PDB file of C-alpha atoms in Angstrom:
ATOM      1  CA  LYS A  39       9.898   7.124 -37.843  1.00  0.00           C
ATOM      2  CA  ALA A  40       9.877   3.649 -36.333  1.00  0.00           C
ATOM      3  CA  GLY A  41       6.740   2.573 -34.530  1.00  0.00           C
ATOM      4  CA  VAL A  42       6.344   0.928 -31.171  1.00  0.00           C
ATOM      5  CA  THR A  43       8.417  -2.222 -31.032  1.00  0.00           C
ATOM      6  CA  GLN A  44       7.578  -5.116 -28.787  1.00  0.00           C
ATOM      7  CA  THR A  45       9.713  -8.161 -28.157  1.00  0.00           C
ATOM      8  CA  PRO A  46       9.344 -11.040 -28.212  1.00  0.00           C
ATOM      9  CA  ARG A  47       6.345 -11.353 -30.498  1.00  0.00           C
ATOM     10  CA  TYR A  48       5.508 -14.857 -29.387  1.00  0.00           C
ATOM     11  CA  LEU A  49       6.493 -16.917 -26.412  1.00  0.00           C
ATOM     12  CA  ILE A  50       5.436 -20.050 -24.622  1.00  0.00           C
ATOM     13  CA  LYS A  51       5.924 -20.565 -20.915  1.00  0.00           C
ATOM     14  CA  THR A  52       4.763 -23.068 -18.346  1.00  0.00           C
ATOM     15  CA  ARG A  53       2.858 -22.418 -15.167  1.00  0.00           C
ATOM     16  CA  GLY A  54       4.987 -21.077 -12.360  1.00  0.00           C
ATOM     17  CA  GLN A  55       7.586 -19.521 -14.616  1.00  0.00           C
ATOM     18  CA  GLN A  56       8.082 -15.818 -15.051  1.00  0.00           C
ATOM     19  CA  VAL A  57       8.266 -13.721 -18.190  1.00  0.00           C
ATOM     20  CA  THR A  58       9.619 -10.342 -19.169  1.00  0.00           C
ATOM     21  CA  LEU A  59       8.258  -8.421 -22.121  1.00  0.00           C
ATOM     22  CA  SER A  60       9.939  -5.434 -23.664  1.00  0.00           C
ATOM     23  CA  CYS A  61       8.611  -2.321 -25.351  1.00  0.00           C
ATOM     24  CA  SER A  62      10.484   0.392 -27.213  1.00  0.00           C
ATOM     25  CA  PRO A  63       8.291   3.461 -27.728  1.00  0.00           C
ATOM     26  CA  ILE A  64       8.307   5.797 -30.652  1.00  0.00           C
ATOM     27  CA  SER A  65      11.283   8.118 -30.470  1.00  0.00           C
ATOM     28  CA  GLY A  66      10.431  11.148 -28.345  1.00  0.00           C
ATOM     29  CA  HIS A  67       7.477   9.517 -26.635  1.00  0.00           C
ATOM     30  CA  ARG A  68       7.840   9.474 -22.871  1.00  0.00           C
ATOM     31  CA  SER A  69       4.598   7.824 -21.836  1.00  0.00           C
ATOM     32  CA  VAL A  70       4.297   4.049 -22.133  1.00  0.00           C
ATOM     33  CA  SER A  71       1.204   2.046 -21.289  1.00  0.00           C
ATOM     34  CA  TRP A  72       0.544  -1.678 -21.174  1.00  0.00           C
ATOM     35  CA  TYR A  73      -2.690  -3.481 -21.924  1.00  0.00           C
ATOM     36  CA  GLN A  74      -3.703  -7.110 -21.709  1.00  0.00           C
ATOM     37  CA  GLN A  75      -6.021  -8.496 -24.354  1.00  0.00           C
ATOM     38  CA  THR A  76      -7.870 -11.771 -23.864  1.00  0.00           C
ATOM     39  CA  PRO A  77     -10.976 -13.202 -25.555  1.00  0.00           C
ATOM     40  CA  GLY A  78     -12.846 -13.269 -22.258  1.00  0.00           C
ATOM     41  CA  GLN A  79     -11.884  -9.947 -20.692  1.00  0.00           C
ATOM     42  CA  GLY A  80     -11.088  -7.890 -23.751  1.00  0.00           C
ATOM     43  CA  LEU A  81      -8.587  -5.073 -23.494  1.00  0.00           C
ATOM     44  CA  GLN A  82      -7.640  -4.160 -19.966  1.00  0.00           C
ATOM     45  CA  PHE A  83      -5.279  -1.479 -18.735  1.00  0.00           C
ATOM     46  CA  LEU A  84      -2.272  -2.770 -16.837  1.00  0.00           C
ATOM     47  CA  PHE A  85      -0.162   0.296 -16.060  1.00  0.00           C
ATOM     48  CA  GLU A  86       1.253   3.521 -17.408  1.00  0.00           C
ATOM     49  CA  TYR A  87       4.718   4.953 -17.019  1.00  0.00           C
ATOM     50  CA  PHE A  88       6.069   8.404 -17.603  1.00  0.00           C
ATOM     51  CA  SER A  89       9.632   9.491 -16.926  1.00  0.00           C
ATOM     52  CA  GLU A  90      10.395   6.228 -15.160  1.00  0.00           C
ATOM     53  CA  THR A  91       7.471   6.652 -12.783  1.00  0.00           C
ATOM     54  CA  GLN A  92       4.386   4.489 -12.671  1.00  0.00           C
ATOM     55  CA  ARG A  93       1.496   6.910 -12.775  1.00  0.00           C
ATOM     56  CA  ASN A  94      -1.369   4.478 -12.693  1.00  0.00           C
ATOM     57  CA  LYS A  95      -1.995   0.780 -12.337  1.00  0.00           C
ATOM     58  CA  GLY A  96      -4.944  -1.297 -13.346  1.00  0.00           C
ATOM     59  CA  ASN A  97      -6.686  -3.957 -11.342  1.00  0.00           C
ATOM     60  CA  PHE A  98      -4.165  -6.743 -11.674  1.00  0.00           C
ATOM     61  CA  PRO A  99      -2.413  -8.801  -8.987  1.00  0.00           C
ATOM     62  CA  GLY A 100       1.038  -7.936  -7.780  1.00  0.00           C
ATOM     63  CA  ARG A 101       2.496 -10.647 -10.000  1.00  0.00           C
ATOM     64  CA  PHE A 102       2.256  -8.100 -12.776  1.00  0.00           C
ATOM     65  CA  SER A 103       4.906  -5.422 -12.578  1.00  0.00           C
ATOM     66  CA  GLY A 104       6.694  -3.069 -14.852  1.00  0.00           C
ATOM     67  CA  ARG A 105       9.314  -0.433 -15.125  1.00  0.00           C
ATOM     68  CA  GLN A 106      10.527   2.248 -17.435  1.00  0.00           C
ATOM     69  CA  PHE A 107      14.084   3.171 -18.175  1.00  0.00           C
ATOM     70  CA  SER A 108      15.638   6.575 -18.724  1.00  0.00           C
ATOM     71  CA  ASN A 109      15.440   6.100 -22.495  1.00  0.00           C
ATOM     72  CA  SER A 110      11.651   5.518 -22.133  1.00  0.00           C
ATOM     73  CA  ARG A 111      11.908   1.850 -22.998  1.00  0.00           C
ATOM     74  CA  SER A 112       9.684  -0.229 -20.773  1.00  0.00           C
ATOM     75  CA  GLU A 113       9.476  -3.774 -19.558  1.00  0.00           C
ATOM     76  CA  MET A 114       6.717  -5.664 -17.891  1.00  0.00           C
ATOM     77  CA  ASN A 115       7.159  -8.780 -15.850  1.00  0.00           C
ATOM     78  CA  VAL A 116       4.724 -11.466 -14.856  1.00  0.00           C
ATOM     79  CA  SER A 117       5.854 -13.833 -12.142  1.00  0.00           C
ATOM     80  CA  THR A 118       4.437 -17.203 -11.163  1.00  0.00           C
ATOM     81  CA  LEU A 119       2.567 -17.557 -14.427  1.00  0.00           C
ATOM     82  CA  GLU A 120      -0.944 -18.944 -14.453  1.00  0.00           C
ATOM     83  CA  LEU A 121      -2.909 -20.387 -17.352  1.00  0.00           C
ATOM     84  CA  GLY A 122      -5.131 -17.313 -17.284  1.00  0.00           C
ATOM     85  CA  ASP A 123      -2.165 -15.080 -18.072  1.00  0.00           C
ATOM     86  CA  SER A 124      -2.225 -16.331 -21.636  1.00  0.00           C
ATOM     87  CA  ALA A 125      -2.959 -13.210 -23.622  1.00  0.00           C
ATOM     88  CA  LEU A 126      -1.784 -10.655 -26.102  1.00  0.00           C
ATOM     89  CA  TYR A 127       0.124  -7.958 -24.229  1.00  0.00           C
ATOM     90  CA  LEU A 128       0.039  -4.634 -25.987  1.00  0.00           C
ATOM     91  CA  CYS A 129       2.304  -1.705 -25.356  1.00  0.00           C
ATOM     92  CA  ALA A 130       1.384   1.821 -26.374  1.00  0.00           C
ATOM     93  CA  SER A 131       3.341   5.033 -26.353  1.00  0.00           C
ATOM     94  CA  SER A 132       2.191   8.601 -26.306  1.00  0.00           C
ATOM     95  CA  LEU A 133       3.804  11.967 -26.842  1.00  0.00           C
ATOM     96  CA  GLU A 134       1.510  14.154 -24.836  1.00  0.00           C
ATOM     97  CA  VAL A 135       1.418  14.247 -21.091  1.00  0.00           C
ATOM     98  CA  GLY A 136      -1.706  14.675 -19.000  1.00  0.00           C
ATOM     99  CA  ALA A 137      -3.765  15.233 -22.111  1.00  0.00           C
ATOM    100  CA  ALA A 138      -5.700  13.016 -24.423  1.00  0.00           C
ATOM    101  CA  GLY A 139      -2.812  12.241 -26.653  1.00  0.00           C
ATOM    102  CA  GLU A 140      -3.052   9.549 -29.223  1.00  0.00           C
ATOM    103  CA  LEU A 141      -1.786   6.175 -28.112  1.00  0.00           C
ATOM    104  CA  PHE A 142       0.324   4.359 -30.665  1.00  0.00           C
ATOM    105  CA  PHE A 143       0.208   0.614 -30.182  1.00  0.00           C
ATOM    106  CA  GLY A 144       2.761  -2.029 -30.948  1.00  0.00           C
ATOM    107  CA  GLU A 145       1.843  -5.358 -32.484  1.00  0.00           C
ATOM    108  CA  GLY A 146       1.938  -7.061 -29.126  1.00  0.00           C
ATOM    109  CA  SER A 147       3.603  -9.994 -27.442  1.00  0.00           C
ATOM    110  CA  ARG A 148       1.498 -13.119 -27.494  1.00  0.00           C
ATOM    111  CA  LEU A 149       2.082 -15.160 -24.370  1.00  0.00           C
ATOM    112  CA  THR A 150       0.899 -18.737 -24.092  1.00  0.00           C
ATOM    113  CA  VAL A 151       1.071 -20.405 -20.691  1.00  0.00           C
ATOM    114  CA  LEU A 152       0.928 -24.195 -20.669  1.00  0.00           C
TER     115      LEU A 152
ATOM    116  CA  ALA B 204     -16.725   4.191 -13.181  1.00  0.00           C
ATOM    117  CA  GLN B 205     -16.032   4.604 -16.820  1.00  0.00           C
ATOM    118  CA  SER B 206     -17.370   2.049 -19.239  1.00  0.00           C
ATOM    119  CA  VAL B 207     -17.922   1.527 -22.928  1.00  0.00           C
ATOM    120  CA  THR B 208     -20.576  -0.659 -24.499  1.00  0.00           C
ATOM    121  CA  GLN B 209     -20.439  -2.023 -27.988  1.00  0.00           C
ATOM    122  CA  PRO B 210     -23.695  -3.922 -28.315  1.00  0.00           C
ATOM    123  CA  ASP B 211     -22.850  -5.743 -31.531  1.00  0.00           C
ATOM    124  CA  ILE B 212     -20.328  -8.560 -31.236  1.00  0.00           C
ATOM    125  CA  HIS B 213     -20.396  -9.362 -34.949  1.00  0.00           C
ATOM    126  CA  ILE B 214     -21.666  -7.457 -37.938  1.00  0.00           C
ATOM    127  CA  THR B 215     -21.723  -8.653 -41.540  1.00  0.00           C
ATOM    128  CA  VAL B 216     -21.937  -6.082 -44.291  1.00  0.00           C
ATOM    129  CA  SER B 217     -21.867  -6.503 -48.037  1.00  0.00           C
ATOM    130  CA  GLU B 218     -19.000  -4.888 -49.840  1.00  0.00           C
ATOM    131  CA  GLY B 219     -20.061  -1.445 -51.011  1.00  0.00           C
ATOM    132  CA  ALA B 220     -22.805  -1.135 -48.412  1.00  0.00           C
ATOM    133  CA  SER B 221     -22.789   1.419 -45.641  1.00  0.00           C
ATOM    134  CA  LEU B 222     -21.653   0.627 -42.130  1.00  0.00           C
ATOM    135  CA  GLU B 223     -22.527   1.864 -38.674  1.00  0.00           C
ATOM    136  CA  LEU B 224     -20.930   0.470 -35.526  1.00  0.00           C
ATOM    137  CA  ARG B 225     -22.512   1.446 -32.265  1.00  0.00           C
ATOM    138  CA  CYS B 226     -20.760   2.677 -29.157  1.00  0.00           C
ATOM    139  CA  ASN B 227     -22.179   3.967 -25.907  1.00  0.00           C
ATOM    140  CA  TYR B 228     -20.065   5.261 -23.068  1.00  0.00           C
ATOM    141  CA  SER B 229     -20.418   6.114 -19.425  1.00  0.00           C
ATOM    142  CA  TYR B 230     -18.164   8.832 -18.076  1.00  0.00           C
ATOM    143  CA  GLY B 231     -18.778  11.599 -15.592  1.00  0.00           C
ATOM    144  CA  ALA B 232     -16.841  14.316 -17.343  1.00  0.00           C
ATOM    145  CA  THR B 233     -16.405  15.458 -20.899  1.00  0.00           C
ATOM    146  CA  PRO B 234     -15.248  12.335 -22.656  1.00  0.00           C
ATOM    147  CA  TYR B 235     -12.317  11.836 -24.910  1.00  0.00           C
ATOM    148  CA  LEU B 236     -13.480   9.195 -27.364  1.00  0.00           C
ATOM    149  CA  PHE B 237     -11.604   6.991 -29.757  1.00  0.00           C
ATOM    150  CA  TRP B 238     -12.162   4.316 -32.343  1.00  0.00           C
ATOM    151  CA  TYR B 239      -9.408   1.808 -32.990  1.00  0.00           C
ATOM    152  CA  VAL B 240      -9.182  -1.000 -35.526  1.00  0.00           C
ATOM    153  CA  GLN B 241      -7.337  -4.260 -35.089  1.00  0.00           C
ATOM    154  CA  SER B 242      -6.548  -6.634 -37.918  1.00  0.00           C
ATOM    155  CA  PRO B 243      -5.760 -10.265 -37.089  1.00  0.00           C
ATOM    156  CA  GLY B 244      -2.407 -10.631 -35.391  1.00  0.00           C
ATOM    157  CA  GLN B 245      -1.865  -6.902 -35.292  1.00  0.00           C
ATOM    158  CA  GLY B 246      -1.902  -4.137 -32.758  1.00  0.00           C
ATOM    159  CA  LEU B 247      -4.449  -1.357 -32.620  1.00  0.00           C
ATOM    160  CA  GLN B 248      -4.569   1.475 -35.111  1.00  0.00           C
ATOM    161  CA  LEU B 249      -6.335   4.715 -34.353  1.00  0.00           C
ATOM    162  CA  LEU B 250      -9.147   5.518 -36.787  1.00  0.00           C
ATOM    163  CA  LEU B 251     -10.313   8.765 -35.245  1.00  0.00           C
ATOM    164  CA  LYS B 252     -10.735  10.636 -31.993  1.00  0.00           C
ATOM    165  CA  TYR B 253     -13.030  13.196 -30.445  1.00  0.00           C
ATOM    166  CA  PHE B 254     -11.812  15.672 -27.875  1.00  0.00           C
ATOM    167  CA  SER B 255     -14.059  18.691 -28.299  1.00  0.00           C
ATOM    168  CA  GLY B 256     -15.589  20.947 -30.906  1.00  0.00           C
ATOM    169  CA  ASP B 257     -17.313  19.641 -33.972  1.00  0.00           C
ATOM    170  CA  THR B 258     -19.288  16.562 -33.047  1.00  0.00           C
ATOM    171  CA  LEU B 259     -18.715  14.926 -36.429  1.00  0.00           C
ATOM    172  CA  VAL B 260     -15.124  13.803 -36.740  1.00  0.00           C
ATOM    173  CA  GLN B 261     -13.375  12.460 -39.774  1.00  0.00           C
ATOM    174  CA  GLY B 262     -10.795   9.737 -39.592  1.00  0.00           C
ATOM    175  CA  ILE B 263      -8.596   7.662 -41.755  1.00  0.00           C
ATOM    176  CA  LYS B 264      -9.741   5.153 -44.375  1.00  0.00           C
ATOM    177  CA  GLY B 265     -12.974   7.049 -44.990  1.00  0.00           C
ATOM    178  CA  PHE B 266     -14.406   6.547 -41.508  1.00  0.00           C
ATOM    179  CA  GLU B 267     -16.290   9.137 -39.530  1.00  0.00           C
ATOM    180  CA  ALA B 268     -17.966   9.203 -36.140  1.00  0.00           C
ATOM    181  CA  GLU B 269     -20.549  11.395 -34.518  1.00  0.00           C
ATOM    182  CA  PHE B 270     -20.531  12.332 -30.847  1.00  0.00           C
ATOM    183  CA  LYS B 271     -23.998  12.673 -29.350  1.00  0.00           C
ATOM    184  CA  ARG B 272     -23.811  13.815 -25.756  1.00  0.00           C
ATOM    185  CA  SER B 273     -27.543  13.406 -25.150  1.00  0.00           C
ATOM    186  CA  GLN B 274     -27.343   9.751 -26.129  1.00  0.00           C
ATOM    187  CA  SER B 275     -23.849   9.100 -24.725  1.00  0.00           C
ATOM    188  CA  SER B 276     -22.975   7.651 -28.067  1.00  0.00           C
ATOM    189  CA  PHE B 277     -20.081   7.780 -30.474  1.00  0.00           C
ATOM    190  CA  ASN B 278     -21.072   5.666 -33.472  1.00  0.00           C
ATOM    191  CA  LEU B 279     -18.649   4.886 -36.253  1.00  0.00           C
ATOM    192  CA  ARG B 280     -19.776   5.106 -39.859  1.00  0.00           C
ATOM    193  CA  LYS B 281     -18.478   4.480 -43.342  1.00  0.00           C
ATOM    194  CA  PRO B 282     -20.543   5.093 -46.472  1.00  0.00           C
ATOM    195  CA  SER B 283     -19.088   2.244 -48.528  1.00  0.00           C
ATOM    196  CA  VAL B 284     -17.303  -0.723 -47.007  1.00  0.00           C
ATOM    197  CA  HIS B 285     -14.348  -2.399 -48.690  1.00  0.00           C
ATOM    198  CA  TRP B 286     -13.297  -5.989 -48.156  1.00  0.00           C
ATOM    199  CA  SER B 287     -10.118  -4.729 -46.504  1.00  0.00           C
ATOM    200  CA  ASP B 288     -12.208  -3.175 -43.726  1.00  0.00           C
ATOM    201  CA  ALA B 289     -12.868  -6.623 -42.256  1.00  0.00           C
ATOM    202  CA  ALA B 290     -11.331  -6.413 -38.789  1.00  0.00           C
ATOM    203  CA  GLU B 291     -12.253  -5.855 -35.168  1.00  0.00           C
ATOM    204  CA  TYR B 292     -13.239  -2.376 -34.104  1.00  0.00           C
ATOM    205  CA  PHE B 293     -12.881  -1.006 -30.617  1.00  0.00           C
ATOM    206  CA  CYS B 294     -14.441   2.070 -29.132  1.00  0.00           C
ATOM    207  CA  ALA B 295     -12.672   3.591 -26.142  1.00  0.00           C
ATOM    208  CA  VAL B 296     -13.042   6.423 -23.675  1.00  0.00           C
ATOM    209  CA  GLY B 297      -9.924   8.192 -22.469  1.00  0.00           C
ATOM    210  CA  VAL B 298      -9.458   8.776 -18.765  1.00  0.00           C
ATOM    211  CA  ILE B 299      -7.157  11.712 -18.197  1.00  0.00           C
ATOM    212  CA  GLN B 300      -6.404  12.418 -14.546  1.00  0.00           C
ATOM    213  CA  GLY B 301      -2.711  13.205 -14.382  1.00  0.00           C
ATOM    214  CA  PHE B 302      -2.196   9.894 -16.057  1.00  0.00           C
ATOM    215  CA  GLN B 303      -3.741   8.476 -19.135  1.00  0.00           C
ATOM    216  CA  LYS B 304      -5.566   5.278 -19.841  1.00  0.00           C
ATOM    217  CA  LEU B 305      -8.155   3.985 -22.233  1.00  0.00           C
ATOM    218  CA  VAL B 306     -11.221   2.032 -21.250  1.00  0.00           C
ATOM    219  CA  PHE B 307     -12.200  -0.137 -24.172  1.00  0.00           C
ATOM    220  CA  GLY B 308     -15.423  -1.678 -25.280  1.00  0.00           C
ATOM    221  CA  THR B 309     -15.540  -5.381 -26.026  1.00  0.00           C
ATOM    222  CA  GLY B 310     -15.182  -4.824 -29.725  1.00  0.00           C
ATOM    223  CA  THR B 311     -17.233  -5.474 -32.836  1.00  0.00           C
ATOM    224  CA  ARG B 312     -15.959  -7.881 -35.429  1.00  0.00           C
ATOM    225  CA  LEU B 313     -16.804  -6.738 -38.930  1.00  0.00           C
ATOM    226  CA  LEU B 314     -17.203  -9.321 -41.659  1.00  0.00           C
ATOM    227  CA  VAL B 315     -17.477  -8.143 -45.257  1.00  0.00           C
ATOM    228  CA  SER B 316     -19.312 -10.346 -47.715  1.00  0.00           C
ATOM    229  CA  PRO B 317     -18.701 -10.168 -51.453  1.00  0.00           C
TER     230      PRO B 317
END
């Protein structure tokens, strides 16, 4: 069974631009979460989606948004990029709903903002 | 608010020696606890999890962890470390409230010396 797939793996943007990252969950998984990982702040929860609905959002500005499609694939978007948005963005999918299901992580999309 | 503390930023262990990584959590309810490992350039892989029941849980790659409610701890152990265990280890508490998110510690980087 294929794992969580994130694209692109690496990308470089400049300040003020926007970026869209994609995540394909494990087949059958309906919950998708996004995390930001930086050396200074560590791993921080961005948002979680289930059945195309955002169920929870972390403490990030409105420039960070996401969505989930009917096939459970998810995208996150960051608008008006800032230098501090440089990070590894990790997507995770889960089978179970409302329970402590295991999160399966992708390898991440490494964003560099110049 | 939920939080996880990993007091050791770096730990160096000789190959073949035993390992213990410390984790303390703060959570008002019964915690769901996890240990993840991250190799350079990779996503997170689940080592083990605790939901309930036996307080000593076994994971993959020979790791185990013990949940101690009285100490709010969930320390990770391995009796004999291999060079391939060099990686960063993250402890996390699961917040399950109709949605699902993980609150991570800052991580402990394990170095294995020959």
